[in-house]
Every structure is written in C-alpha cells, then in structure tokens.
Amino acid sequence: MRRRKTAVAAGCCLAFLLGTLLNLLFIPGSEHPPPRDGTPPSPPGAPLYPPEEEGGGGRAALAQQIRERYEEVLRYRQHRAAAGRRPLRPRERRLMDLAPPRTSAEQPGPRGRAAAGPRAGASAELSLEPPLLGCRDIRNVSGVQYLGSGYTKAVYKAVLNRTLAVALKAVDFGGHDIAHCVRQFSALGDCYRLAAYKIVKEMILLQRLRHANVLQLYGYCYQDSNDIPDTLTTITELGSPLEMIQLLQTSWEDRFRICLSLVRLLHYLAHSPLGSVTLLDFRPRQFVIVDGELKVTDLDDASIEESSCTSNSDCFMEFPARNFTLPCSVEGRCQSMNEKRNLYNAYRFFFTYLLPHSAPTSLRPLLDKIVNATGELHWGIDETAAQLERVLNLYKSGEYLQNTTRMPKAEYRRVPEAFIPDENYRCWPSYHHKGCLLSVFDVNEAIEICDSYSQCKAFVLTNQTTWTGRQLVFFKMASNHIMPDPDKITYVKVTD
C-alpha cells in the first residue's frame, strides 16, 4: 500500500511538470485574428476574471485575493511618480480589457451569479507595447531545457528559430502557489488566474523599468493548456544563474563588476519612474548574469509601497543579524525604507563576500569603508553609488598604483611579436583555469606581478582586454620555447 501511494504521488508530480512544459511549448497557441479595423488584437484571454461565486466561504476568499492582486497590477500600470498618464498608442495591446466583475457576494440586492458581459466604466488599461516575439515564435523552439522553478513560476531555456536563446516563464502547475491554492479552494482555473497575475505584474515592471541591469522582456504568448484557456508564457532575455561559489573563484575585477552593476540597479530603482522600488524577495537567485553584467530577473515580488508611520518605532526593519529603526517623516512615511532595505540586502548578500576579497592593496581602505558604511546604513544609495564609481575610476585610470612602490627587482628583455605557447603555472584568481592569466594596467604592473611570483620567469602581453580596458597578460614559468606571433609581446626575466 505504501509503495502504491508513493507511486501515485510521483505520478502526480510528473504530470504537473509535463503539464507546465506542454503549456510552454506543445499546446497550440490561440492567436486571436486581427480586428476588422486593422488594429492589433488583444492577447488571447486578456480578461482574467475572478471566479463567479455560488455563495459563501472559500470561493469568496479566493475571489477577494484575485481582485486584490488585479488591483495591485492596475496600480503598477497606472502609477506615475511625477508625470501625468500618457495616452495609449493605437498599436498597444491590452493584457486585460475589463476589471474583474464583482462577485455575487459583492453585488447589492439578491444573491446571484455575476454578470458575464462588459460593463460601462469598468475598463482598466493594462497595456503593453506590441511584443517582438509571440506564440508563433515559441512554436519553433529547439534545445528546450528546464532551468528551475520557484513558488510561482517555472523557467525554461529555449532556442527560437535556431538562432536566439531565450528564457520562457510560465506558471508552474506543480509549484507551491498552485498546489497550496488548489488544496484550499479546489479550483484549478481560478488558482491559475491568481498566480498568473504575478507574471502579468512582472511583465509590466519589466517594460516600465527600462535599465541596463533589468532583464529585457521580448514578448509573451497566450495559449490553452491543462483545460485552462489562455495560459500565459513570457519570453525574456536569457541569463546565467548567479552562483556565489563560482563568483568567489573569479577575479576581483569581475566580482567588482557584479557589485557595481547591482549598485547602479539599486540607484535606478530608488529614483525610478514608479518611485522608490524595493525588492522584497532579495536573494542571489533573483539575479542572473548577462555578458558579465548583473541583471534582476524576478520582479513579481517588487513593491513601490512606502511604509506609513506615526513614530520612528513604526519604521522598524528586521534582518537576521541586524535591526534598524528609520526616522518617520512629517508626511507620515518611513524615510527611504525601500532604498535602505535594498541597500542592506546588497551588503549582506554581495558586498561582504565580493568586494574586499583579493582587491588591489591600495583600494582596500576605500572598499572597507564602503562595506562598513552600507552595513551600518550610514550611507544611502546615492553616496554608495558615487563611491563605487570612484573606485572604478581609480582602477581604470591606474591612479590606484600611484601610491605603491614600483621598483623592479629584476631586469626584463622585451621580445616583440612573440609568445610562449607552454610553460604555464597556475595562480589564483586567474582568467584561465590552466594558467596564470591576469589583467594589468601597464607593463610596469605586469613586471611587479611577475616579481611577486617566485615561479614567474616571463610574461606575454596579449591583445585582449577586460571590461575596464585593462590588458590581459599570461605569466610563464620559463621561456625555453618562444614562437612568433604578431599580436603579442613577450618579456623575459634576465636577472633575479
């Protein structure tokens, strides 16, 4: 009996996973025909209606949750931090044409089923720009690979038209949110709608928060799946998962780039068109790396709500290792709480591990100052961003080397248009896992590095540079075999 129950449970899990995958790829997408007036159609299934109640209890609670989530999405669509609402462009699509109809429990008078037709004055524009990619594109996918899932979404990697690698996101039918809701309300379709609003919210935020460190939204598709009409799949830029253990093994320059990317993102979020945005679910898994840059990928738990207060004690922020109390403003809002929450999370998840470790010696005092100031929340995001940009300028310009003693311990012979193919030794951190490949500002810094390694007998300047423009150099343990190469210059140690 126990084996039979285990087998049934395993079968259910597999069915949910296959259902989500079929939702993404293999169920025919329902693309609405264009209207007769020539304007683009609304995405299929645009109105995500709450359940029509048959009276009482659990379904009323579910209907209320759907309505609240709908209204949250509506706020993000309509919110302007400092400008009036722009007119809709003719070719914009609507994600939802009508606000959810009132349920029978909310209607005045006799109880009954909610009206199904459109209602005057109930329209709520939740429009997005026409997507670059849609249902037709994800029908021609290859190389589908499951990447992971959270409470709400499952994410897959796919290649469109054999050229463009993208991420596909959809509600995970086997995820926590759907499973918990179905257990509580026994209404899969309405539970799906509740979860789908989180994806709709994320789509709106991805379009409204345009920044180099926010993942790009390429498009979306509505299609029928799992007996549910119009399930939603989003198509986004693909990034690599952020693995902290791997990051700790990379060069300081690359780790600094991650922290700089994060601070630039947080500076933008603090001054975004929506106002100050906080990431309530702030963990490394909410970010990806695209071409060396950190980008936020998960925005369904972002918030622009500023905490209200009557005294400073209402502005309490609790973290596992520290607690903070922020001042309550005369307007009755906790000052900079969204900004400070983001900043302290950046400190505890990123700065403490990535910034000071193996940094150039002359930069460490400034980096320690940045880490300490953010850990105590003495600085806001503006000052933090300014100080990290200062570090970048010192590093790129070579000014950080001016206060160091740079007297060569040995003499070197310059061999132009030559390189040493072998004679590698390993150093850490290195850009090459089988050799010692480091970045330098100039030849003098390369000589200083070679002098600091007892096994170093030569080095080769390559024509490759890092993201800061610094030159990559191979350090060698011998120079017995030198080969011609017009793009490289070799320096050989002649005296110790």
Coordinates of C-alpha atoms in Angstrom, one line a residue, residues 36-322:
R36 CA -11.7 44.4 -38.7
D37 CA -10.4 47.9 -38.1
G38 CA -6.9 46.7 -38.6
T39 CA -5.6 47.3 -35.1
P40 CA -3.7 44.5 -33.4
P41 CA -5.7 42.1 -31.3
S42 CA -5.6 41.9 -27.6
P43 CA -3.6 39.0 -26.3
P44 CA -5.8 36.0 -26.1
G45 CA -7.7 35.7 -22.8
A46 CA -6.9 39.2 -21.8
P47 CA -9.6 39.5 -19.1
L48 CA -8.6 37.3 -16.1
Y49 CA -11.9 37.2 -14.3
P50 CA -12.2 36.1 -10.7
P51 CA -14.5 33.1 -10.0
E52 CA -18.2 33.5 -10.1
E53 CA -19.3 32.6 -6.7
E54 CA -22.1 30.2 -5.9
G55 CA -22.2 31.6 -2.4
G56 CA -20.2 31.6 0.7
G57 CA -16.9 30.7 2.2
G58 CA -13.8 29.7 0.5
R59 CA -14.7 30.8 -3.0
A60 CA -15.4 34.3 -1.7
A61 CA -12.0 34.4 -0.2
L62 CA -10.3 33.3 -3.4
A63 CA -12.3 35.9 -5.4
Q64 CA -11.1 38.6 -3.0
Q65 CA -7.5 37.5 -3.4
I66 CA -7.8 37.6 -7.2
R67 CA -9.4 41.1 -7.0
E68 CA -6.7 42.4 -4.7
R69 CA -3.9 41.1 -7.0
Y70 CA -5.7 42.5 -10.0
E71 CA -5.8 45.9 -8.3
E72 CA -2.1 45.7 -7.4
V73 CA -1.3 45.1 -11.1
L74 CA -3.6 48.0 -12.0
R75 CA -1.7 50.3 -9.7
Y76 CA 1.7 49.5 -11.3
R77 CA 0.2 50.1 -14.8
Q78 CA -1.3 53.4 -13.9
H79 CA 1.2 54.7 -11.4
R80 CA 3.3 57.8 -12.3
A81 CA 5.9 59.1 -9.9
A82 CA 6.0 62.7 -11.2
A83 CA 4.1 62.8 -14.6
G84 CA 0.6 62.5 -15.9
R85 CA -0.7 59.4 -17.5
R86 CA 0.3 59.1 -21.2
P87 CA -2.3 58.4 -23.9
L88 CA -2.5 54.9 -25.2
R89 CA -0.8 54.4 -28.5
P90 CA -3.1 52.9 -31.2
R91 CA -1.0 49.8 -31.6
E92 CA -0.7 48.9 -28.0
R93 CA -2.1 45.6 -26.9
R94 CA -4.2 45.2 -23.7
L95 CA -3.4 42.4 -21.3
M96 CA -6.7 42.9 -19.6
D97 CA -9.6 44.8 -21.1
L98 CA -12.0 44.8 -18.2
A99 CA -11.7 44.9 -14.4
P100 CA -12.8 41.8 -12.7
P101 CA -16.6 41.7 -12.4
R102 CA -18.0 42.0 -8.9
T103 CA -18.9 38.7 -7.4
S104 CA -22.3 37.8 -6.2
A105 CA -21.1 38.4 -2.6
E106 CA -20.1 41.9 -3.5
Q107 CA -23.3 42.8 -5.5
P108 CA -26.1 44.7 -3.7
G109 CA -29.5 43.1 -3.6
P110 CA -30.4 39.5 -4.1
R111 CA -27.6 37.0 -4.4
G112 CA -26.9 35.6 -7.8
R113 CA -24.3 34.9 -10.5
A114 CA -22.2 37.8 -11.6
A115 CA -23.0 39.3 -15.0
A116 CA -20.6 38.0 -17.6
G117 CA -20.8 40.8 -20.2
P118 CA -18.8 44.0 -20.3
R119 CA -19.8 46.8 -18.1
A120 CA -19.6 50.5 -18.8
G121 CA -16.9 52.3 -16.9
A122 CA -15.2 49.1 -15.8
S123 CA -12.3 49.2 -18.3
A124 CA -8.8 49.2 -16.9
E125 CA -6.0 49.7 -19.3
L126 CA -3.1 47.3 -18.5
S127 CA -1.5 47.7 -21.9
L128 CA 2.0 46.7 -23.1
E129 CA 3.8 47.6 -26.2
P130 CA 3.4 45.2 -29.1
P131 CA 5.7 42.2 -28.3
L132 CA 8.7 41.5 -30.5
L133 CA 8.0 37.8 -30.1
G134 CA 4.8 35.8 -29.6
C135 CA 3.1 32.4 -30.0
R136 CA 4.3 31.7 -33.5
D137 CA 7.9 32.1 -32.4
I138 CA 7.8 29.7 -29.5
R139 CA 6.2 27.0 -31.7
N140 CA 9.5 26.8 -33.5
V141 CA 11.8 26.2 -30.5
S142 CA 14.6 23.7 -30.0
G143 CA 17.0 22.8 -27.3
V144 CA 14.4 23.1 -24.5
Q145 CA 16.0 22.8 -21.1
Y146 CA 14.4 23.1 -17.7
L147 CA 16.3 25.7 -15.6
G148 CA 14.4 25.8 -12.4
S149 CA 11.3 27.0 -10.6
G150 CA 10.2 29.0 -7.5
Y151 CA 6.9 29.3 -5.7
T152 CA 5.0 30.5 -8.7
K153 CA 6.9 30.2 -12.0
A154 CA 8.8 27.5 -13.9
V155 CA 11.7 28.7 -16.2
Y156 CA 13.0 27.0 -19.3
K157 CA 15.8 27.8 -21.7
A158 CA 14.9 27.5 -25.4
V159 CA 16.3 28.5 -28.8
L160 CA 14.0 30.3 -31.2
N161 CA 14.4 29.8 -34.9
R162 CA 17.8 28.1 -34.2
T163 CA 19.4 31.5 -33.5
L164 CA 18.1 33.3 -30.4
A165 CA 18.4 31.7 -26.9
V166 CA 15.7 33.0 -24.6
A167 CA 14.1 32.2 -21.3
L168 CA 10.4 31.1 -21.2
K169 CA 8.5 31.7 -18.0
A170 CA 5.1 30.3 -17.1
V171 CA 3.0 29.5 -14.0
D172 CA 4.3 26.2 -12.6
F173 CA 1.3 23.9 -12.2
G174 CA 3.3 21.8 -9.8
G175 CA 4.6 24.8 -7.8
H176 CA 3.8 25.9 -4.3
D177 CA 1.4 28.6 -5.2
I178 CA -0.9 26.5 -7.4
A179 CA -0.7 23.4 -5.1
H180 CA -1.5 25.4 -1.9
C181 CA -4.4 27.2 -3.6
V182 CA -5.9 24.0 -5.1
R183 CA -5.7 22.3 -1.7
Q184 CA -7.5 25.2 -0.1
F185 CA -10.1 26.1 -2.8
S186 CA -10.3 23.1 -5.2
A187 CA -10.5 25.5 -8.2
L188 CA -7.5 25.0 -10.6
G189 CA -8.7 27.6 -13.1
D190 CA -9.1 30.3 -10.6
C191 CA -5.9 29.4 -8.7
Y192 CA -4.1 29.7 -12.1
R193 CA -5.5 33.2 -12.5
L194 CA -4.4 34.2 -9.1
A195 CA -0.8 33.0 -9.8
A196 CA -0.8 34.4 -13.4
Y197 CA -1.3 38.0 -12.1
K198 CA 2.2 37.8 -10.6
I199 CA 3.6 37.1 -14.1
V200 CA 1.4 40.0 -15.5
K201 CA 2.8 42.3 -12.8
E202 CA 6.4 41.2 -13.7
M203 CA 5.7 41.9 -17.4
I204 CA 4.5 45.4 -16.6
L205 CA 7.5 46.1 -14.4
L206 CA 10.0 44.7 -17.0
Q207 CA 8.6 47.2 -19.5
R208 CA 8.3 50.2 -17.2
L209 CA 11.7 49.8 -15.5
R210 CA 14.0 50.2 -18.5
H211 CA 17.6 49.9 -17.4
A212 CA 20.7 48.1 -18.4
N213 CA 20.5 45.9 -15.3
V214 CA 16.9 44.9 -15.7
L215 CA 16.2 41.8 -17.8
Q216 CA 14.6 42.5 -21.2
L217 CA 11.1 41.4 -22.0
Y218 CA 11.0 40.1 -25.6
G219 CA 7.3 39.1 -25.7
Y220 CA 4.5 36.9 -24.5
C221 CA 2.0 34.3 -25.6
Y222 CA -1.4 33.1 -24.5
Q223 CA -2.4 29.6 -25.3
D224 CA -4.8 26.9 -24.0
S225 CA -3.3 24.3 -21.6
N226 CA -4.3 21.8 -18.9
D227 CA -8.0 22.5 -19.7
I228 CA -7.4 26.2 -18.8
P229 CA -7.9 28.7 -21.5
D230 CA -5.3 31.4 -22.3
T231 CA -2.4 30.4 -20.1
L232 CA 0.4 32.9 -20.2
T233 CA 4.1 32.4 -21.2
T234 CA 6.6 35.3 -21.2
I235 CA 9.7 35.4 -23.4
T236 CA 12.7 37.2 -21.9
E237 CA 16.4 37.7 -22.2
L238 CA 18.4 34.7 -21.1
G239 CA 21.0 35.0 -18.4
S240 CA 23.2 32.6 -16.4
P241 CA 22.3 31.8 -12.8
L242 CA 24.2 33.7 -10.2
E243 CA 26.4 31.1 -8.4
M244 CA 28.1 32.7 -5.5
I245 CA 30.7 29.9 -5.0
Q246 CA 31.8 30.3 -8.6
L247 CA 31.9 34.1 -8.3
L248 CA 34.3 33.8 -5.3
Q249 CA 36.7 31.9 -7.6
T250 CA 36.7 34.7 -10.3
S251 CA 38.9 37.7 -10.5
W252 CA 38.3 40.7 -8.2
E253 CA 37.7 42.8 -11.3
D254 CA 34.8 40.6 -12.3
R255 CA 33.4 40.5 -8.8
F256 CA 33.6 44.3 -8.6
R257 CA 31.7 44.5 -11.8
I258 CA 28.8 42.5 -10.2
C259 CA 28.7 44.8 -7.2
L260 CA 28.9 47.9 -9.4
S261 CA 26.0 46.5 -11.6
L262 CA 23.9 45.9 -8.5
V263 CA 24.5 49.4 -7.1
R264 CA 23.6 51.0 -10.5
L265 CA 20.4 49.0 -10.5
L266 CA 19.5 50.0 -6.9
H267 CA 20.3 53.6 -7.7
Y268 CA 17.8 53.4 -10.6
L269 CA 15.2 51.6 -8.5
A270 CA 15.4 54.3 -5.8
H271 CA 14.7 57.0 -8.5
S272 CA 12.6 55.0 -10.9
P273 CA 9.6 56.4 -12.9
L274 CA 7.4 54.5 -10.4
G275 CA 9.0 56.0 -7.4
S276 CA 11.3 54.0 -5.0
V277 CA 11.1 50.3 -5.7
T278 CA 12.1 47.7 -3.2
L279 CA 12.8 44.0 -3.9
L280 CA 11.0 42.2 -1.2
D281 CA 12.5 38.8 -2.2
F282 CA 16.1 39.9 -2.4
R283 CA 18.3 36.9 -2.9
P284 CA 21.1 36.0 -5.3
R285 CA 18.7 33.6 -7.1
Q286 CA 16.6 36.6 -8.2
F287 CA 19.5 37.8 -10.4
V288 CA 21.3 36.5 -13.5
I289 CA 24.5 37.4 -15.3
V290 CA 24.3 38.6 -18.9
D291 CA 27.7 39.3 -20.6
G292 CA 29.3 39.9 -17.3
E293 CA 26.6 42.3 -16.1
L294 CA 24.2 41.6 -13.2
K295 CA 20.5 41.8 -14.1
V296 CA 17.4 41.4 -11.9
T297 CA 15.1 38.8 -13.4
D298 CA 12.4 38.3 -10.8
L299 CA 10.2 41.3 -10.2
D300 CA 6.9 39.7 -9.2
D301 CA 7.7 40.5 -5.5
A302 CA 8.8 44.1 -6.1
S303 CA 6.9 46.8 -4.3
I304 CA 6.6 50.6 -4.6
E305 CA 4.6 50.8 -1.3
E306 CA 6.2 53.1 1.2
S307 CA 5.5 52.2 4.8
S308 CA 3.3 54.6 6.7
C309 CA 4.1 55.6 10.3
T310 CA 3.2 57.8 13.2
S311 CA 6.5 57.5 15.1
N312 CA 10.0 56.2 14.5
S313 CA 9.1 52.9 16.2
D314 CA 6.8 52.1 13.2
C315 CA 9.9 52.2 10.9
F316 CA 11.5 49.1 12.2
M317 CA 13.5 46.9 9.7
E318 CA 14.4 43.4 10.9
F319 CA 17.2 41.3 9.4
P320 CA 18.7 38.0 10.6
A321 CA 21.9 39.7 12.0
R322 CA 20.8 43.4 12.4

